[in-house]
Amino acid sequence: MAKVKTRFAPSPTGRMHVGNLRTALYAYLIAKHEGGTFMLRIEDTDQERYVEGAVDIINRTLEKTGLIHDEGPDKDGGCGPYVQSERQKAGIYMKYAKQLIEKGEAYYCFCDKERLDSLRQNVAGKEIAVYDKHCLYLPKEEIEAKLASGVPYVIRQNVPREGTTKFIDEIYGEIEVPNSELDDMILIKSDGFPTYNFANVVDDHLMGITHVVRGNEYLSSAPKYNRLYEAFGWEVPVYVHCPLITDEEHRKLSKRSGHSSYEDLLDQGFVSEAIVNYVALLGWCPQDNREIFSLKELVEAFDYHNMSKSPAVFDIQKLRWMNGEYLKAMDDETFYEAALPYLKQAITRELDFRKIAQMVKTRIEVYPDIPEMVDFFEKVPEYDVSMYANKKSKTNEQTCCETLVELLPKLEAQDDFGNDALFEMLKTYVDEKGCKVNFVMWPLRVAVSGKMMTPAGATEIMSVLGKDESLARIRQAIEKLGAICK
């Protein structure tokens, strides 16, 4: 059996959609799982949709995600050029289209827009155009005369109206389509460029692709691909069509969802490794239901036979959870460097940002969660004194006020404001009072942060704020509680 070779063949039309990233990932995993070759090909035959800089986005995305190609525009493996516009200039597609014409499997079509529009018909409320093979029957002399005089043309596939075409997909099984439902699709457009469908077949064959991975939106076109392979007498590759990706409302994932592209997700504070891990599970499930994988572990575990036919739901909450797991496991220094810009968004005063980074590391799911979690280090937000009443710590406004008043002189006399020293001093106070630790820590936490939920306990927060700022906040809290204390 031939060595497995897959390809990722994106169109340079902008940011990389999550569906495209999954196609690249699955193609990479199928190849690497079998010790095969992963190839990159740029499909820029649709010149109208070409976006300047999009090829750079593709390259940057593959590099960041670790999906490094073995062969491509920058790594010639003997199958180049790897850019379809360059292959078109070399006359590759026209050469093979003319071979099909000679075999009777394709024909020149000279019909203008008006004639094609006249063929449109309404089928089940949808307007479609089915070509009537008019130009298939033109005399040879007329065809040659039109070509010689420069009449614009396209080249169409000649699909028989009778019989059926079978197609086997590894995920969806055997699909049989009546030929009467297949249109004579265009192979070469009037600008001389090949259509996506035709260029794919020619390139996949010439480049030795053994497994074709793509979204299931191409399933309906697949029988036409098989007819082309058979017309040329070429071996049909293994097809792996990936299920649709939808949003939480079960609609096709779109740009409106705000998290449809890899770069959207990076912008939203997700880490690349978590994105790749999550995207791998959109349509594939390991037999042991494990969820956290490195790319290397995915290569070992990935078996495309375990892919699903059903649409995969892109659950942003699940991705947030997974991202949080990656942040927890991240090297402290790496996390600190990534978190620092978000810390500085919320805090302008000179504080120990490394300590604050450590506080939030296990409590956030994405980096943009940081500012709201640490903004109290800048200043205490406005808060209601009812926050001091807490069932768990068995406190109320009165007891909290009394505790803070008693603690203030002790804290003023405390020289060491490190976390351990503060905790020891407060523990002694707790033992003397004969109360629970929380009874004392709760009022302190609210006083120095103005919040019920903080990324660390009272003594950790005070050790970062320092003695002067901590005491100032406690005095303000006593003043705020003053009316109740009297």
Coordinates of C-alpha atoms in Angstrom, one line a residue:
M1 CA 0.0 0.0 0.0
A2 CA 1.2 3.5 -0.9
K3 CA 2.6 5.7 1.9
V4 CA -0.2 7.9 3.3
K5 CA -0.1 11.4 2.0
T6 CA -2.7 14.1 2.9
R7 CA -3.0 17.7 1.9
F8 CA -4.4 20.9 3.3
A9 CA -5.5 23.1 0.4
P10 CA -6.9 26.4 1.7
S11 CA -8.1 29.3 -0.4
P12 CA -6.4 32.6 0.7
T13 CA -9.6 34.5 1.5
G14 CA -9.0 35.8 5.0
R15 CA -8.7 34.5 8.5
M16 CA -8.6 30.7 9.0
H17 CA -12.1 29.5 9.8
V18 CA -12.5 26.9 12.6
G19 CA -13.7 24.4 10.0
N20 CA -10.6 24.9 7.9
L21 CA -8.4 24.5 10.9
R22 CA -10.1 21.2 11.7
T23 CA -9.6 20.0 8.1
A24 CA -5.9 20.9 8.4
L25 CA -5.6 19.2 11.8
Y26 CA -7.4 16.0 10.7
A27 CA -5.3 15.8 7.5
Y28 CA -2.2 16.3 9.6
L29 CA -3.2 13.7 12.2
I30 CA -4.2 11.1 9.5
A31 CA -0.8 11.5 7.8
K32 CA 1.3 11.6 11.0
H33 CA -0.6 8.7 12.7
E34 CA 0.6 6.5 9.8
G35 CA 4.1 8.1 9.5
G36 CA 3.0 9.7 6.2
T37 CA 3.4 13.1 4.5
F38 CA 1.4 16.2 5.1
M39 CA 1.3 18.7 2.2
L40 CA 0.2 22.3 1.9
R41 CA -1.2 23.6 -1.4
I42 CA -2.6 27.1 -1.9
E43 CA -5.8 27.1 -4.0
D44 CA -6.1 30.6 -5.4
T45 CA -8.0 29.9 -8.6
D46 CA -10.9 32.1 -7.4
Q47 CA -9.1 35.3 -8.0
E48 CA -12.2 37.5 -7.1
R49 CA -12.1 36.2 -3.5
Y50 CA -8.3 36.4 -3.1
V51 CA -7.3 38.5 -0.1
E52 CA -3.9 40.2 0.1
G53 CA -1.9 38.8 3.1
A54 CA -4.2 35.7 3.5
V55 CA -1.3 33.3 2.5
D56 CA 0.7 34.8 5.4
I57 CA -2.2 34.1 7.7
I58 CA -2.3 30.5 6.6
N59 CA 1.4 30.0 7.1
R60 CA 1.3 31.8 10.5
T61 CA -1.7 29.7 11.7
L62 CA -0.1 26.4 10.7
E63 CA 3.2 27.4 12.4
K64 CA 1.4 28.5 15.6
T65 CA -0.7 25.4 15.8
G66 CA 2.3 23.1 15.2
L67 CA 0.7 21.7 12.0
I68 CA 4.0 21.9 10.1
H69 CA 3.8 20.7 6.5
D70 CA 6.4 18.4 5.0
E71 CA 5.9 19.6 1.5
G72 CA 4.5 22.9 0.1
P73 CA 5.3 26.2 -1.6
D74 CA 8.4 26.6 0.6
K75 CA 9.3 22.9 0.7
D76 CA 9.5 21.4 -2.7
G77 CA 8.9 17.6 -2.6
G78 CA 9.0 17.2 -6.3
C79 CA 5.3 17.9 -6.9
G80 CA 5.4 21.7 -7.4
P81 CA 4.3 24.3 -8.1
Y82 CA 2.2 24.2 -4.9
V83 CA 0.2 27.3 -5.8
Q84 CA -2.7 26.7 -8.2
S85 CA -2.4 30.0 -10.0
E86 CA 1.2 29.0 -10.9
R87 CA 0.0 25.6 -12.0
Q88 CA -2.6 27.3 -14.2
K89 CA 0.1 29.4 -15.8
A90 CA 2.0 26.2 -16.5
G91 CA -1.0 25.0 -18.5
I92 CA -1.5 21.9 -16.3
Y93 CA -5.3 22.2 -16.0
M94 CA -6.0 23.0 -19.6
K95 CA -3.8 20.1 -20.7
Y96 CA -5.9 17.6 -18.7
A97 CA -9.2 19.3 -19.6
K98 CA -8.4 18.8 -23.3
Q99 CA -7.6 15.2 -22.6
L100 CA -11.2 14.8 -21.3
I101 CA -12.5 16.5 -24.4
E102 CA -10.7 14.0 -26.6
K103 CA -12.2 11.2 -24.6
G104 CA -15.7 12.6 -24.9
E105 CA -15.8 13.2 -21.1
A106 CA -15.8 17.0 -21.5
Y107 CA -16.8 19.7 -24.1
Y108 CA -16.4 23.3 -25.0
C109 CA -19.5 25.5 -24.1
F110 CA -19.9 28.9 -25.7
C111 CA -23.3 29.8 -24.2
D112 CA -23.6 33.4 -23.1
K113 CA -25.1 34.7 -19.9
E114 CA -28.5 35.3 -21.4
R115 CA -28.9 31.8 -22.7
L116 CA -27.7 30.3 -19.3
D117 CA -30.2 32.5 -17.5
S118 CA -33.0 31.2 -19.7
L119 CA -32.3 27.7 -18.4
R120 CA -33.0 28.6 -14.8
Q121 CA -36.0 26.8 -13.2
N122 CA -37.7 26.7 -9.9
V123 CA -37.4 23.4 -8.1
A124 CA -39.0 23.0 -4.7
G125 CA -38.9 26.8 -4.2
K126 CA -35.2 27.0 -5.1
E127 CA -34.0 28.5 -8.4
I128 CA -31.4 26.3 -10.1
A129 CA -29.8 26.1 -13.5
V130 CA -29.4 22.7 -15.1
Y131 CA -27.3 22.9 -18.3
D132 CA -29.0 21.3 -21.3
K133 CA -25.9 20.0 -23.1
H134 CA -26.6 22.4 -26.0
C135 CA -22.9 22.8 -26.9
L136 CA -22.1 19.1 -26.6
Y137 CA -23.9 18.6 -30.0
L138 CA -22.2 21.5 -31.9
P139 CA -20.5 20.3 -35.1
K140 CA -16.7 20.0 -34.9
E141 CA -16.3 22.7 -37.6
E142 CA -18.4 25.2 -35.7
I143 CA -16.4 24.5 -32.5
E144 CA -13.1 25.1 -34.3
A145 CA -14.4 28.3 -35.9
K146 CA -15.6 29.7 -32.6
L147 CA -12.2 28.9 -30.9
A148 CA -10.3 30.4 -33.8
S149 CA -12.3 33.6 -33.7
G150 CA -11.9 34.0 -29.9
V151 CA -15.5 33.4 -28.8
P152 CA -15.4 33.1 -24.9
Y153 CA -15.9 29.6 -23.7
V154 CA -15.9 27.3 -20.6
I155 CA -15.1 23.6 -20.6
R156 CA -17.8 21.4 -19.0
Q157 CA -17.8 17.9 -17.7
N158 CA -20.0 15.5 -19.8
V159 CA -22.1 13.6 -17.3
P160 CA -24.4 11.0 -18.8
R161 CA -28.1 11.5 -18.0
E162 CA -28.7 7.7 -17.5
G163 CA -27.5 5.4 -14.7
T164 CA -26.0 6.2 -11.4
T165 CA -22.6 7.2 -9.9
K166 CA -21.4 5.5 -6.7
F167 CA -19.1 7.1 -4.2
I168 CA -17.6 5.7 -1.0
D169 CA -16.8 7.9 2.0
E170 CA -15.0 6.5 5.1
I171 CA -17.4 8.3 7.4
Y172 CA -20.7 8.4 5.5
G173 CA -20.4 5.1 3.7
E174 CA -21.6 4.4 0.1
I175 CA -23.5 7.1 -1.6
E176 CA -25.2 6.5 -4.9
V177 CA -26.6 9.4 -7.0
P178 CA -28.7 9.2 -10.2
N179 CA -26.7 10.8 -13.0
S180 CA -29.8 12.8 -13.9
E181 CA -29.2 14.8 -10.7
L182 CA -25.6 15.7 -11.6
D183 CA -25.0 18.9 -13.6
D184 CA -22.4 19.2 -16.3
M185 CA -20.1 21.2 -14.0
I186 CA -17.6 23.7 -15.4
L187 CA -14.0 22.5 -15.3
I188 CA -12.3 25.5 -16.9
K189 CA -13.8 28.9 -16.5
S190 CA -13.9 31.6 -19.2
D191 CA -10.9 33.3 -17.6
G192 CA -8.8 30.1 -18.2
F193 CA -8.7 29.3 -14.5
P194 CA -9.9 25.8 -13.4
T195 CA -12.8 25.5 -11.0
Y196 CA -12.1 24.3 -7.5
N197 CA -13.6 20.9 -8.2
F198 CA -11.5 20.2 -11.3
A199 CA -8.2 21.6 -10.0
N200 CA -8.6 19.5 -6.8
V201 CA -8.9 16.2 -8.7
V202 CA -6.0 16.9 -11.1
D203 CA -3.7 18.1 -8.3
D204 CA -4.6 15.4 -5.8
H205 CA -3.7 12.8 -8.5
L206 CA -0.5 14.4 -9.7
M207 CA 0.7 15.1 -6.2
G208 CA 0.0 11.5 -5.0
I209 CA -2.6 12.3 -2.4
T210 CA -3.9 9.1 -0.8
H211 CA -6.5 10.5 1.6
V212 CA -8.7 13.5 0.9
V213 CA -10.0 15.3 4.0
R214 CA -12.6 18.0 3.7
G215 CA -15.9 19.3 5.1
N216 CA -19.1 17.4 4.3
E217 CA -20.5 20.3 2.3
Y218 CA -18.5 18.8 -0.5
L219 CA -20.3 15.4 -0.3
S220 CA -22.8 16.4 -3.0
S221 CA -19.9 17.2 -5.4
A222 CA -18.0 13.9 -4.7
P223 CA -19.8 11.8 -7.3
K224 CA -18.6 14.2 -10.0
Y225 CA -15.0 13.8 -8.7
N226 CA -15.3 10.1 -9.1
R227 CA -16.5 10.4 -12.6
L228 CA -13.4 12.5 -13.3
Y229 CA -11.1 10.0 -11.8
E230 CA -12.7 7.2 -13.8
A231 CA -12.6 9.3 -17.0
F232 CA -8.8 9.7 -16.6
G233 CA -8.4 6.1 -15.4
W234 CA -6.9 7.2 -12.1
E235 CA -7.1 5.6 -8.7
V236 CA -9.7 7.2 -6.5
P237 CA -8.3 8.4 -3.1
V238 CA -9.7 7.5 0.3
Y239 CA -12.3 10.2 1.1
V240 CA -12.9 11.4 4.7
H241 CA -15.7 14.0 4.9
C242 CA -15.8 15.8 8.3
P243 CA -19.2 16.6 9.9
L244 CA -20.6 20.1 9.9
I245 CA -19.7 22.5 12.8
T246 CA -22.6 24.4 14.2
D247 CA -23.0 27.1 17.0
E248 CA -24.9 26.4 20.2
E249 CA -28.2 27.2 18.3
H250 CA -27.3 24.4 15.8
R251 CA -26.8 26.9 13.0
K252 CA -23.7 26.7 10.8
L253 CA -20.8 28.4 12.4
S254 CA -20.4 31.8 10.8
K255 CA -18.4 35.0 11.2
R256 CA -21.3 36.5 13.1
S257 CA -20.7 34.0 16.0
G258 CA -17.5 36.0 16.9
H259 CA -15.5 32.9 17.4
S260 CA -15.5 31.4 13.9
S261 CA -11.8 31.8 13.2
Y262 CA -8.5 30.7 14.8
E263 CA -7.4 34.4 15.1
D264 CA -10.7 35.4 16.6
L265 CA -10.1 32.9 19.4
L266 CA -6.5 34.1 19.9
D267 CA -7.8 37.6 20.2
Q268 CA -10.3 36.5 22.8
G269 CA -7.5 35.2 25.0
F270 CA -7.5 31.5 24.2
V271 CA -4.2 29.7 23.9
S272 CA -3.2 27.9 20.7
E273 CA -2.8 24.5 22.2
A274 CA -6.2 24.5 23.8
I275 CA -7.8 25.6 20.5
V276 CA -6.1 22.7 18.7
N277 CA -7.1 20.3 21.4
Y278 CA -10.8 21.4 21.3
V279 CA -11.0 21.5 17.5
A280 CA -9.8 17.9 17.4
L281 CA -12.9 16.9 19.4
L282 CA -15.3 18.6 17.0
G283 CA -16.4 15.5 15.2
W284 CA -13.9 12.9 16.7
C285 CA -14.1 11.1 20.0
P286 CA -11.4 8.8 21.4
Q287 CA -12.6 5.5 22.6
D288 CA -11.6 6.2 26.2
N289 CA -13.5 9.6 26.1
R290 CA -10.3 11.4 27.2
E291 CA -10.4 15.2 26.6
I292 CA -7.0 16.7 27.2
F293 CA -4.4 16.0 24.5
S294 CA -1.1 17.5 23.4
L295 CA -0.6 17.5 19.6
K296 CA 1.8 14.6 19.9
E297 CA -0.8 12.6 21.9
L298 CA -3.4 13.4 19.3
V299 CA -1.1 12.0 16.6
E300 CA -0.9 8.7 18.6
A301 CA -4.6 8.5 19.4
F302 CA -6.3 9.8 16.3
D303 CA -8.2 7.2 14.3
Y304 CA -10.5 8.8 11.7
H305 CA -12.8 5.7 11.9
N306 CA -14.0 7.2 15.2
M307 CA -15.3 10.3 13.5
S308 CA -19.0 11.2 13.8
K309 CA -21.5 11.8 11.0
S310 CA -23.5 14.1 13.2
P311 CA -22.9 17.9 13.3
A312 CA -20.4 19.0 16.0
V313 CA -21.6 21.8 18.3
F314 CA -19.0 24.5 19.0
D315 CA -19.5 25.1 22.7
I316 CA -17.6 28.2 23.7
Q317 CA -18.1 27.3 27.4
K318 CA -16.5 23.9 26.9
L319 CA -13.6 25.6 25.2
R320 CA -13.3 28.1 28.0
W321 CA -13.1 25.2 30.5
M322 CA -10.4 23.5 28.4
N323 CA -8.4 26.7 28.1
G324 CA -8.5 27.1 31.9
E325 CA -7.0 23.6 32.2
Y326 CA -4.2 24.6 29.9
L327 CA -3.6 27.8 31.8
K328 CA -3.4 25.9 35.1
A329 CA -0.8 23.5 33.6
M330 CA 1.3 26.3 32.0
D331 CA 4.8 27.2 33.1
D332 CA 4.6 30.1 35.6
E333 CA 7.0 32.3 33.6
T334 CA 5.1 31.8 30.3
F335 CA 1.8 32.5 32.0
Y336 CA 3.2 35.7 33.7
E337 CA 4.5 37.1 30.3
A338 CA 1.1 36.5 28.7
A339 CA -0.9 37.8 31.7
L340 CA 1.1 40.9 32.3
P341 CA -0.6 43.1 29.6
Y342 CA -4.0 42.2 31.1
L343 CA -2.8 43.0 34.6
K344 CA -1.5 46.4 33.5
Q345 CA -4.9 47.1 31.9
A346 CA -6.4 47.1 35.4
I347 CA -3.5 48.2 37.7
T348 CA -1.4 51.3 37.3
R349 CA 0.2 51.3 40.7
E350 CA 3.6 49.6 41.4
L351 CA 2.8 46.2 42.8
D352 CA 4.2 42.7 42.6
F353 CA 2.6 41.6 39.3
R354 CA 4.2 38.1 39.6
K355 CA 2.4 37.4 42.8
I356 CA -0.9 38.7 41.4
A357 CA -0.4 36.5 38.2
Q358 CA 0.0 33.5 40.5
M359 CA -3.2 34.4 42.3
V360 CA -5.3 34.4 39.1
K361 CA -3.5 31.5 37.2
T362 CA -5.8 28.8 38.5
R363 CA -8.9 30.9 38.6
I364 CA -9.4 32.2 35.1
E365 CA -10.4 30.5 31.9
V366 CA -9.1 33.1 29.4
Y367 CA -6.7 36.0 29.8
P368 CA -9.4 38.7 29.4
D369 CA -10.9 37.4 32.6
I370 CA -8.0 39.0 34.5
P371 CA -8.7 42.7 34.6
E372 CA -12.1 42.4 36.3
M373 CA -10.7 39.9 38.7
V374 CA -7.8 42.2 39.9
D375 CA -9.1 45.7 39.4
F376 CA -9.6 46.1 43.2
F377 CA -5.8 46.3 43.5
E378 CA -6.0 49.7 41.8
K379 CA -8.8 50.9 44.0
V380 CA -11.6 49.5 46.1
P381 CA -14.8 49.6 44.1
E382 CA -18.0 51.0 45.5
Y383 CA -19.7 48.3 47.5
D384 CA -22.7 47.8 49.9
V385 CA -22.0 47.1 53.5
S386 CA -24.5 44.2 53.4
M387 CA -21.6 42.3 51.8
Y388 CA -20.1 41.9 55.3
A389 CA -23.0 39.7 56.3
N390 CA -22.0 36.1 55.3
K391 CA -23.7 32.9 56.4
K392 CA -20.6 30.7 55.8
S393 CA -18.3 32.9 58.0
K394 CA -21.2 33.6 60.5
T395 CA -20.6 37.4 60.3
N396 CA -22.8 40.4 60.0
E397 CA -22.1 44.2 59.7
Q398 CA -21.9 44.6 63.4
T399 CA -19.4 41.8 64.1
C400 CA -17.3 42.8 61.1
C401 CA -17.0 46.4 62.3
E402 CA -16.0 45.2 65.8
T403 CA -13.4 42.8 64.3
L404 CA -11.8 45.5 62.1
V405 CA -11.7 48.0 65.0
E406 CA -10.0 45.5 67.2
L407 CA -7.5 44.4 64.5
L408 CA -6.5 47.9 63.3
P409 CA -4.0 48.7 66.2
K410 CA -2.6 45.1 65.9
L411 CA -2.0 45.6 62.2
E412 CA -0.5 49.1 62.8
A413 CA 2.0 47.5 65.1
Q414 CA 2.8 44.6 62.7
D415 CA 6.2 45.2 61.0
D416 CA 6.2 42.1 58.8
F417 CA 3.4 42.4 56.2
G418 CA 4.3 39.2 54.4
N419 CA 1.5 36.6 53.9
D420 CA 2.9 34.1 56.4
A421 CA 3.6 36.7 59.2
L422 CA 0.1 38.2 58.7
F423 CA -1.6 34.9 58.9
E424 CA 0.3 33.9 62.1
M425 CA -0.6 37.1 63.8
L426 CA -4.3 36.7 62.8
K427 CA -4.3 33.1 63.8
T428 CA -3.1 34.1 67.3
Y429 CA -5.9 36.7 67.4
V430 CA -8.5 34.0 66.3
D431 CA -7.2 31.6 69.0
E432 CA -7.6 34.3 71.7
K433 CA -11.1 35.2 70.5
G434 CA -12.1 31.5 70.3
C435 CA -13.7 32.0 66.9
K436 CA -13.3 30.5 63.4
V437 CA -10.6 31.8 61.0
N438 CA -13.3 32.9 58.5
F439 CA -15.0 35.0 61.1
V440 CA -11.9 37.3 61.0
M441 CA -10.7 36.8 57.4
W442 CA -14.1 37.7 55.8
P443 CA -14.3 41.3 57.0
L444 CA -10.6 41.8 56.2
R445 CA -11.2 40.4 52.6
V446 CA -14.2 42.7 52.0
A447 CA -12.4 45.7 53.5
V448 CA -9.2 45.5 51.4
S449 CA -10.9 44.3 48.1
G450 CA -14.5 45.6 48.2
K451 CA -15.5 42.2 46.7
M452 CA -17.0 38.9 47.8
M453 CA -15.0 36.9 45.3
T454 CA -11.3 37.5 45.1
P455 CA -8.4 35.4 43.5
A456 CA -6.7 35.1 46.9
G457 CA -7.4 35.4 50.6
A458 CA -7.2 38.5 52.8
T459 CA -3.5 38.1 53.9
E460 CA -2.3 37.4 50.4
I461 CA -4.0 40.5 49.1
M462 CA -2.7 42.6 52.0
S463 CA 0.9 41.3 51.5
V464 CA 0.7 42.5 47.8
L465 CA -1.0 45.9 48.7
G466 CA 1.6 46.6 51.4
K467 CA 1.1 47.9 54.9
D468 CA 0.1 51.5 54.2
E469 CA -2.5 50.8 51.5
S470 CA -4.0 47.9 53.5
L471 CA -4.4 50.0 56.6
A472 CA -5.8 52.9 54.6
R473 CA -8.5 50.5 53.2
I474 CA -9.3 49.0 56.6
R475 CA -9.8 52.5 58.1
Q476 CA -12.1 53.4 55.1
A477 CA -14.1 50.3 55.8
I478 CA -14.5 51.1 59.5
E479 CA -15.6 54.6 58.5
K480 CA -18.1 53.0 56.0
L481 CA -19.4 50.7 58.8
G482 CA -19.2 53.6 61.3
A483 CA -23.0 54.2 61.6
I484 CA -23.5 50.5 62.4
C485 CA -20.5 50.3 64.8
K486 CA -21.8 53.0 67.1

